[in-house]
Amino acid sequence: MNTEKTLIIIKPDAVQRQLVGQIVSRFEQKGMKFAGLKLIHVSKAQAENLYSVHKGKHFYDSLVEFITASPVVVCVIDGQKAISICRNLMGATFGPQAQPGTIRGDFGASVSYNLIHGSDSPESANREIPIFFSPSDILNYEIISNRWTYNPAGEK
Ligand code: IDP
Ligand code: MG
């Protein structure tokens, strides 16, 4: 079975608004497997590394300040098509534009406080995950109910 890993961060606004449980539930309900999950305070160095692609943009400094301002929950989700499935569950970047039914669409009204980060490609995931997780923090196990979440015969 072809699986991929993605980095999900439940951002400071979501932790402060006590939405962690509801956001984790969205991923669990979809059948996503958490391979890593921890509450941390992001350091400035980690934030600058995570957001290095945005260095120089008008929102960069406030983004680094925001993500380091209060604890976050960092997660690794592992599954077939996990990156696109998680991005779809998150919704569009800006709360006012995100569709109802998505995490940002249901919980977010702000552009910069948008509750959640998710890797946008396998390359991004491979770069982002080691910023927060050592290999031994990422667990390899089966979710038994996934026998009926994905067709075991495979899908095109
Ligand atoms: P994404 O989180 O949907 O992948 P990116 O374009 O990668 O969106 O931007 C990273 C983060 O930077 C966003 O999640 C948001 O917190 C912040 N951000 C992006 N564009 C803006 C902006 O125009 N104003 C304020 N914050 C922004
Ligand atoms: Mg992004």
PDB file of C-alpha atoms and ligand atoms in Angstrom:
ATOM      1  CA  MET A   1       0.000   0.000   0.000  1.00  0.00           C
ATOM      2  CA  ASN A   2       1.383   3.413  -0.999  1.00  0.00           C
ATOM      3  CA  THR A   3       1.292   5.785   1.914  1.00  0.00           C
ATOM      4  CA  GLU A   4       2.731   9.231   2.540  1.00  0.00           C
ATOM      5  CA  LYS A   5       3.318  11.337   5.619  1.00  0.00           C
ATOM      6  CA  THR A   6       2.288  14.949   6.177  1.00  0.00           C
ATOM      7  CA  LEU A   7       3.050  17.504   8.879  1.00  0.00           C
ATOM      8  CA  ILE A   8      -0.021  19.011  10.505  1.00  0.00           C
ATOM      9  CA  ILE A   9       0.257  21.843  13.038  1.00  0.00           C
ATOM     10  CA  ILE A  10      -2.719  22.894  15.132  1.00  0.00           C
ATOM     11  CA  LYS A  11      -1.717  26.534  15.477  1.00  0.00           C
ATOM     12  CA  PRO A  12      -1.715  28.768  18.604  1.00  0.00           C
ATOM     13  CA  ASP A  13      -5.137  30.291  17.873  1.00  0.00           C
ATOM     14  CA  ALA A  14      -6.746  26.831  17.733  1.00  0.00           C
ATOM     15  CA  VAL A  15      -5.033  25.678  20.943  1.00  0.00           C
ATOM     16  CA  GLN A  16      -6.041  28.876  22.762  1.00  0.00           C
ATOM     17  CA  ARG A  17      -9.614  28.552  21.474  1.00  0.00           C
ATOM     18  CA  GLN A  18      -9.652  24.955  22.791  1.00  0.00           C
ATOM     19  CA  LEU A  19     -10.431  23.480  19.390  1.00  0.00           C
ATOM     20  CA  VAL A  20      -7.735  20.761  19.500  1.00  0.00           C
ATOM     21  CA  GLY A  21     -10.188  17.920  20.141  1.00  0.00           C
ATOM     22  CA  GLN A  22     -12.575  18.989  17.402  1.00  0.00           C
ATOM     23  CA  ILE A  23      -9.762  19.422  14.878  1.00  0.00           C
ATOM     24  CA  VAL A  24      -8.162  16.065  15.732  1.00  0.00           C
ATOM     25  CA  SER A  25     -11.631  14.507  15.348  1.00  0.00           C
ATOM     26  CA  ARG A  26     -11.977  15.837  11.795  1.00  0.00           C
ATOM     27  CA  PHE A  27      -8.893  13.867  10.765  1.00  0.00           C
ATOM     28  CA  GLU A  28      -9.868  10.759  12.719  1.00  0.00           C
ATOM     29  CA  GLN A  29     -13.381  10.757  11.255  1.00  0.00           C
ATOM     30  CA  LYS A  30     -11.864  10.772   7.775  1.00  0.00           C
ATOM     31  CA  GLY A  31      -9.789   7.712   8.675  1.00  0.00           C
ATOM     32  CA  MET A  32      -6.431   9.478   8.948  1.00  0.00           C
ATOM     33  CA  LYS A  33      -3.823   7.779  11.130  1.00  0.00           C
ATOM     34  CA  PHE A  34      -1.828   9.877  13.614  1.00  0.00           C
ATOM     35  CA  ALA A  35       1.744   8.591  13.587  1.00  0.00           C
ATOM     36  CA  GLY A  36       3.029  11.393  15.846  1.00  0.00           C
ATOM     37  CA  LEU A  37       1.367  14.013  18.046  1.00  0.00           C
ATOM     38  CA  LYS A  38       2.728  16.376  20.694  1.00  0.00           C
ATOM     39  CA  LEU A  39       2.139  19.748  22.376  1.00  0.00           C
ATOM     40  CA  ILE A  40       5.175  22.003  21.967  1.00  0.00           C
ATOM     41  CA  HIS A  41       6.210  25.631  22.050  1.00  0.00           C
ATOM     42  CA  VAL A  42       7.735  26.335  18.621  1.00  0.00           C
ATOM     43  CA  SER A  43      11.164  28.011  18.808  1.00  0.00           C
ATOM     44  CA  LYS A  44      12.091  30.978  16.618  1.00  0.00           C
ATOM     45  CA  ALA A  45      14.612  28.775  14.771  1.00  0.00           C
ATOM     46  CA  GLN A  46      11.962  26.109  14.065  1.00  0.00           C
ATOM     47  CA  ALA A  47       9.490  28.777  12.882  1.00  0.00           C
ATOM     48  CA  GLU A  48      12.031  30.377  10.551  1.00  0.00           C
ATOM     49  CA  ASN A  49      12.895  26.966   9.131  1.00  0.00           C
ATOM     50  CA  LEU A  50       9.246  25.932   8.672  1.00  0.00           C
ATOM     51  CA  TYR A  51       8.374  29.209   6.945  1.00  0.00           C
ATOM     52  CA  SER A  52      11.648  29.785   5.057  1.00  0.00           C
ATOM     53  CA  VAL A  53       9.731  29.695   1.739  1.00  0.00           C
ATOM     54  CA  HIS A  54       7.844  32.811   2.872  1.00  0.00           C
ATOM     55  CA  LYS A  55      10.915  34.820   3.945  1.00  0.00           C
ATOM     56  CA  GLY A  56      10.686  38.342   2.509  1.00  0.00           C
ATOM     57  CA  LYS A  57       6.886  38.315   2.125  1.00  0.00           C
ATOM     58  CA  HIS A  58       4.900  41.046   3.873  1.00  0.00           C
ATOM     59  CA  PHE A  59       3.381  38.619   6.394  1.00  0.00           C
ATOM     60  CA  TYR A  60       6.590  36.706   7.264  1.00  0.00           C
ATOM     61  CA  ASP A  61       7.573  38.507  10.492  1.00  0.00           C
ATOM     62  CA  SER A  62       4.060  38.412  11.941  1.00  0.00           C
ATOM     63  CA  LEU A  63       3.715  34.754  10.914  1.00  0.00           C
ATOM     64  CA  VAL A  64       6.870  33.781  12.831  1.00  0.00           C
ATOM     65  CA  GLU A  65       5.680  35.836  15.805  1.00  0.00           C
ATOM     66  CA  PHE A  66       2.246  34.167  15.704  1.00  0.00           C
ATOM     67  CA  ILE A  67       3.442  30.549  15.501  1.00  0.00           C
ATOM     68  CA  THR A  68       5.894  31.080  18.395  1.00  0.00           C
ATOM     69  CA  ALA A  69       3.482  33.042  20.608  1.00  0.00           C
ATOM     70  CA  SER A  70       1.775  30.132  22.399  1.00  0.00           C
ATOM     71  CA  PRO A  71       1.840  26.306  22.271  1.00  0.00           C
ATOM     72  CA  VAL A  72       0.848  24.318  19.201  1.00  0.00           C
ATOM     73  CA  VAL A  73       0.099  20.648  18.568  1.00  0.00           C
ATOM     74  CA  VAL A  74       2.414  19.167  15.947  1.00  0.00           C
ATOM     75  CA  CYS A  75       1.280  15.972  14.256  1.00  0.00           C
ATOM     76  CA  VAL A  76       2.419  13.522  11.627  1.00  0.00           C
ATOM     77  CA  ILE A  77      -0.426  11.914   9.722  1.00  0.00           C
ATOM     78  CA  ASP A  78       0.360   8.829   7.666  1.00  0.00           C
ATOM     79  CA  GLY A  79      -1.892   7.351   4.994  1.00  0.00           C
ATOM     80  CA  GLN A  80      -2.765   6.920   1.348  1.00  0.00           C
ATOM     81  CA  LYS A  81      -3.104  10.354  -0.273  1.00  0.00           C
ATOM     82  CA  ALA A  82      -2.748  11.877   3.215  1.00  0.00           C
ATOM     83  CA  ILE A  83      -1.358  15.189   1.925  1.00  0.00           C
ATOM     84  CA  SER A  84      -4.245  16.088  -0.366  1.00  0.00           C
ATOM     85  CA  ILE A  85      -6.881  14.602   1.952  1.00  0.00           C
ATOM     86  CA  CYS A  86      -5.601  16.723   4.859  1.00  0.00           C
ATOM     87  CA  ARG A  87      -5.343  19.886   2.734  1.00  0.00           C
ATOM     88  CA  ASN A  88      -8.951  19.358   1.604  1.00  0.00           C
ATOM     89  CA  LEU A  89     -10.112  18.912   5.198  1.00  0.00           C
ATOM     90  CA  MET A  90      -8.277  22.146   6.153  1.00  0.00           C
ATOM     91  CA  GLY A  91      -9.882  24.290   3.457  1.00  0.00           C
ATOM     92  CA  ALA A  92      -8.602  27.400   1.700  1.00  0.00           C
ATOM     93  CA  THR A  93      -5.854  29.421   3.398  1.00  0.00           C
ATOM     94  CA  PHE A  94      -7.986  32.388   4.455  1.00  0.00           C
ATOM     95  CA  GLY A  95     -10.873  31.846   6.850  1.00  0.00           C
ATOM     96  CA  PRO A  96     -13.275  34.256   5.143  1.00  0.00           C
ATOM     97  CA  GLN A  97     -12.933  32.342   1.863  1.00  0.00           C
ATOM     98  CA  ALA A  98     -12.743  28.781   3.183  1.00  0.00           C
ATOM     99  CA  GLN A  99     -15.742  26.587   2.435  1.00  0.00           C
ATOM    100  CA  PRO A 100     -18.099  25.529   5.231  1.00  0.00           C
ATOM    101  CA  GLY A 101     -17.399  21.919   6.143  1.00  0.00           C
ATOM    102  CA  THR A 102     -13.650  22.518   6.226  1.00  0.00           C
ATOM    103  CA  ILE A 103     -11.690  23.245   9.402  1.00  0.00           C
ATOM    104  CA  ARG A 104     -10.859  26.797   8.358  1.00  0.00           C
ATOM    105  CA  GLY A 105     -14.314  27.327   6.910  1.00  0.00           C
ATOM    106  CA  ASP A 106     -16.072  26.208  10.067  1.00  0.00           C
ATOM    107  CA  PHE A 107     -13.796  27.711  12.726  1.00  0.00           C
ATOM    108  CA  GLY A 108     -11.842  30.555  11.128  1.00  0.00           C
ATOM    109  CA  ALA A 109     -12.776  34.138  10.280  1.00  0.00           C
ATOM    110  CA  SER A 110      -9.223  35.529  10.035  1.00  0.00           C
ATOM    111  CA  VAL A 111      -6.631  35.606   7.265  1.00  0.00           C
ATOM    112  CA  SER A 112      -3.540  35.255   9.446  1.00  0.00           C
ATOM    113  CA  TYR A 113      -5.019  33.279  12.364  1.00  0.00           C
ATOM    114  CA  ASN A 114      -6.073  30.306  10.278  1.00  0.00           C
ATOM    115  CA  LEU A 115      -5.902  27.493  12.834  1.00  0.00           C
ATOM    116  CA  ILE A 116      -3.883  24.871  11.021  1.00  0.00           C
ATOM    117  CA  HIS A 117      -0.844  24.102   8.888  1.00  0.00           C
ATOM    118  CA  GLY A 118      -0.559  21.143   6.509  1.00  0.00           C
ATOM    119  CA  SER A 119       2.303  20.206   4.182  1.00  0.00           C
ATOM    120  CA  ASP A 120       1.470  21.018   0.554  1.00  0.00           C
ATOM    121  CA  SER A 121       3.558  18.304  -1.213  1.00  0.00           C
ATOM    122  CA  PRO A 122       5.673  15.212  -0.445  1.00  0.00           C
ATOM    123  CA  GLU A 123       8.793  17.387  -0.794  1.00  0.00           C
ATOM    124  CA  SER A 124       7.454  19.900   1.749  1.00  0.00           C
ATOM    125  CA  ALA A 125       6.446  17.098   4.135  1.00  0.00           C
ATOM    126  CA  ASN A 126       9.909  15.516   3.948  1.00  0.00           C
ATOM    127  CA  ARG A 127      11.489  18.879   4.723  1.00  0.00           C
ATOM    128  CA  GLU A 128       9.031  19.941   7.451  1.00  0.00           C
ATOM    129  CA  ILE A 129       8.557  16.756   9.514  1.00  0.00           C
ATOM    130  CA  PRO A 130      12.202  16.543  10.766  1.00  0.00           C
ATOM    131  CA  ILE A 131      11.981  20.133  12.066  1.00  0.00           C
ATOM    132  CA  PHE A 132       9.689  18.796  14.811  1.00  0.00           C
ATOM    133  CA  PHE A 133      10.055  15.004  14.951  1.00  0.00           C
ATOM    134  CA  SER A 134      12.973  12.627  15.295  1.00  0.00           C
ATOM    135  CA  PRO A 135      12.418   9.282  13.508  1.00  0.00           C
ATOM    136  CA  SER A 136      11.753   7.476  16.824  1.00  0.00           C
ATOM    137  CA  ASP A 137       8.849   9.899  17.577  1.00  0.00           C
ATOM    138  CA  ILE A 138       6.979   8.622  14.514  1.00  0.00           C
ATOM    139  CA  LEU A 139       5.156   5.370  15.154  1.00  0.00           C
ATOM    140  CA  ASN A 140       4.420   2.646  12.668  1.00  0.00           C
ATOM    141  CA  TYR A 141       1.257   0.712  13.484  1.00  0.00           C
ATOM    142  CA  GLU A 142      -2.009  -0.342  11.877  1.00  0.00           C
ATOM    143  CA  ILE A 143      -5.429   1.208  12.422  1.00  0.00           C
ATOM    144  CA  ILE A 144      -7.592  -1.916  12.375  1.00  0.00           C
ATOM    145  CA  SER A 145     -10.679  -0.160  10.976  1.00  0.00           C
ATOM    146  CA  ASN A 146      -8.680   0.973   7.944  1.00  0.00           C
ATOM    147  CA  ARG A 147      -9.517  -2.445   6.506  1.00  0.00           C
ATOM    148  CA  TRP A 148     -12.815  -0.749   5.645  1.00  0.00           C
ATOM    149  CA  THR A 149     -11.581   2.836   5.164  1.00  0.00           C
ATOM    150  CA  TYR A 150      -9.560   1.970   2.081  1.00  0.00           C
ATOM    151  CA  ASN A 151     -10.240  -0.803  -0.431  1.00  0.00           C
ATOM    152  CA  PRO A 152      -7.545  -3.393   0.345  1.00  0.00           C
ATOM    153  CA  ALA A 153      -7.562  -4.497  -3.314  1.00  0.00           C
ATOM    154  CA  GLY A 154      -6.189  -1.066  -4.192  1.00  0.00           C
ATOM    155  CA  GLU A 155      -7.690   1.844  -6.104  1.00  0.00           C
ATOM    156  CA  LYS A 156      -6.702   3.675  -9.276  1.00  0.00           C
TER     157      LYS A 156
HETATM  158  P1  IDP B   1      -1.228  27.507   3.659  1.00  0.00           P
HETATM  159  O1  IDP B   1      -1.084  27.530   5.164  1.00  0.00           O
HETATM  160  O2  IDP B   1      -2.659  27.345   3.243  1.00  0.00           O
HETATM  161  O3  IDP B   1      -0.305  26.513   3.000  1.00  0.00           O
HETATM  162  P2  IDP B   1       0.601  29.581   2.733  1.00  0.00           P
HETATM  163  O4  IDP B   1       0.391  30.412   1.507  1.00  0.00           O
HETATM  164  O5  IDP B   1       1.659  28.528   2.682  1.00  0.00           O
HETATM  165  O6  IDP B   1      -0.813  28.966   3.142  1.00  0.00           O
HETATM  166  O7  IDP B   1       0.924  30.598   3.923  1.00  0.00           O
HETATM  167  C1  IDP B   1       1.444  30.135   5.144  1.00  0.00           C
HETATM  168  C2  IDP B   1       0.731  30.853   6.267  1.00  0.00           C
HETATM  169  O8  IDP B   1       1.062  32.239   6.230  1.00  0.00           O
HETATM  170  C3  IDP B   1      -0.797  30.824   6.182  1.00  0.00           C
HETATM  171  O9  IDP B   1      -1.335  29.646   6.713  1.00  0.00           O
HETATM  172  C4  IDP B   1      -1.179  32.058   6.979  1.00  0.00           C
HETATM  173  O10 IDP B   1      -1.097  31.794   8.390  1.00  0.00           O
HETATM  174  C5  IDP B   1      -0.057  33.033   6.615  1.00  0.00           C
HETATM  175  N1  IDP B   1      -0.414  33.903   5.493  1.00  0.00           N
HETATM  176  C6  IDP B   1      -0.360  33.598   4.174  1.00  0.00           C
HETATM  177  N2  IDP B   1      -0.729  34.643   3.409  1.00  0.00           N
HETATM  178  C7  IDP B   1      -0.993  35.649   4.271  1.00  0.00           C
HETATM  179  C8  IDP B   1      -1.408  37.024   4.091  1.00  0.00           C
HETATM  180  O11 IDP B   1      -1.609  37.511   2.980  1.00  0.00           O
HETATM  181  N3  IDP B   1      -1.590  37.760   5.234  1.00  0.00           N
HETATM  182  C9  IDP B   1      -1.383  37.246   6.484  1.00  0.00           C
HETATM  183  N4  IDP B   1      -0.981  35.977   6.678  1.00  0.00           N
HETATM  184  C10 IDP B   1      -0.785  35.181   5.604  1.00  0.00           C
HETATM  185 MG    MG B   2       1.779  26.463   2.880  1.00  0.00          MG
END
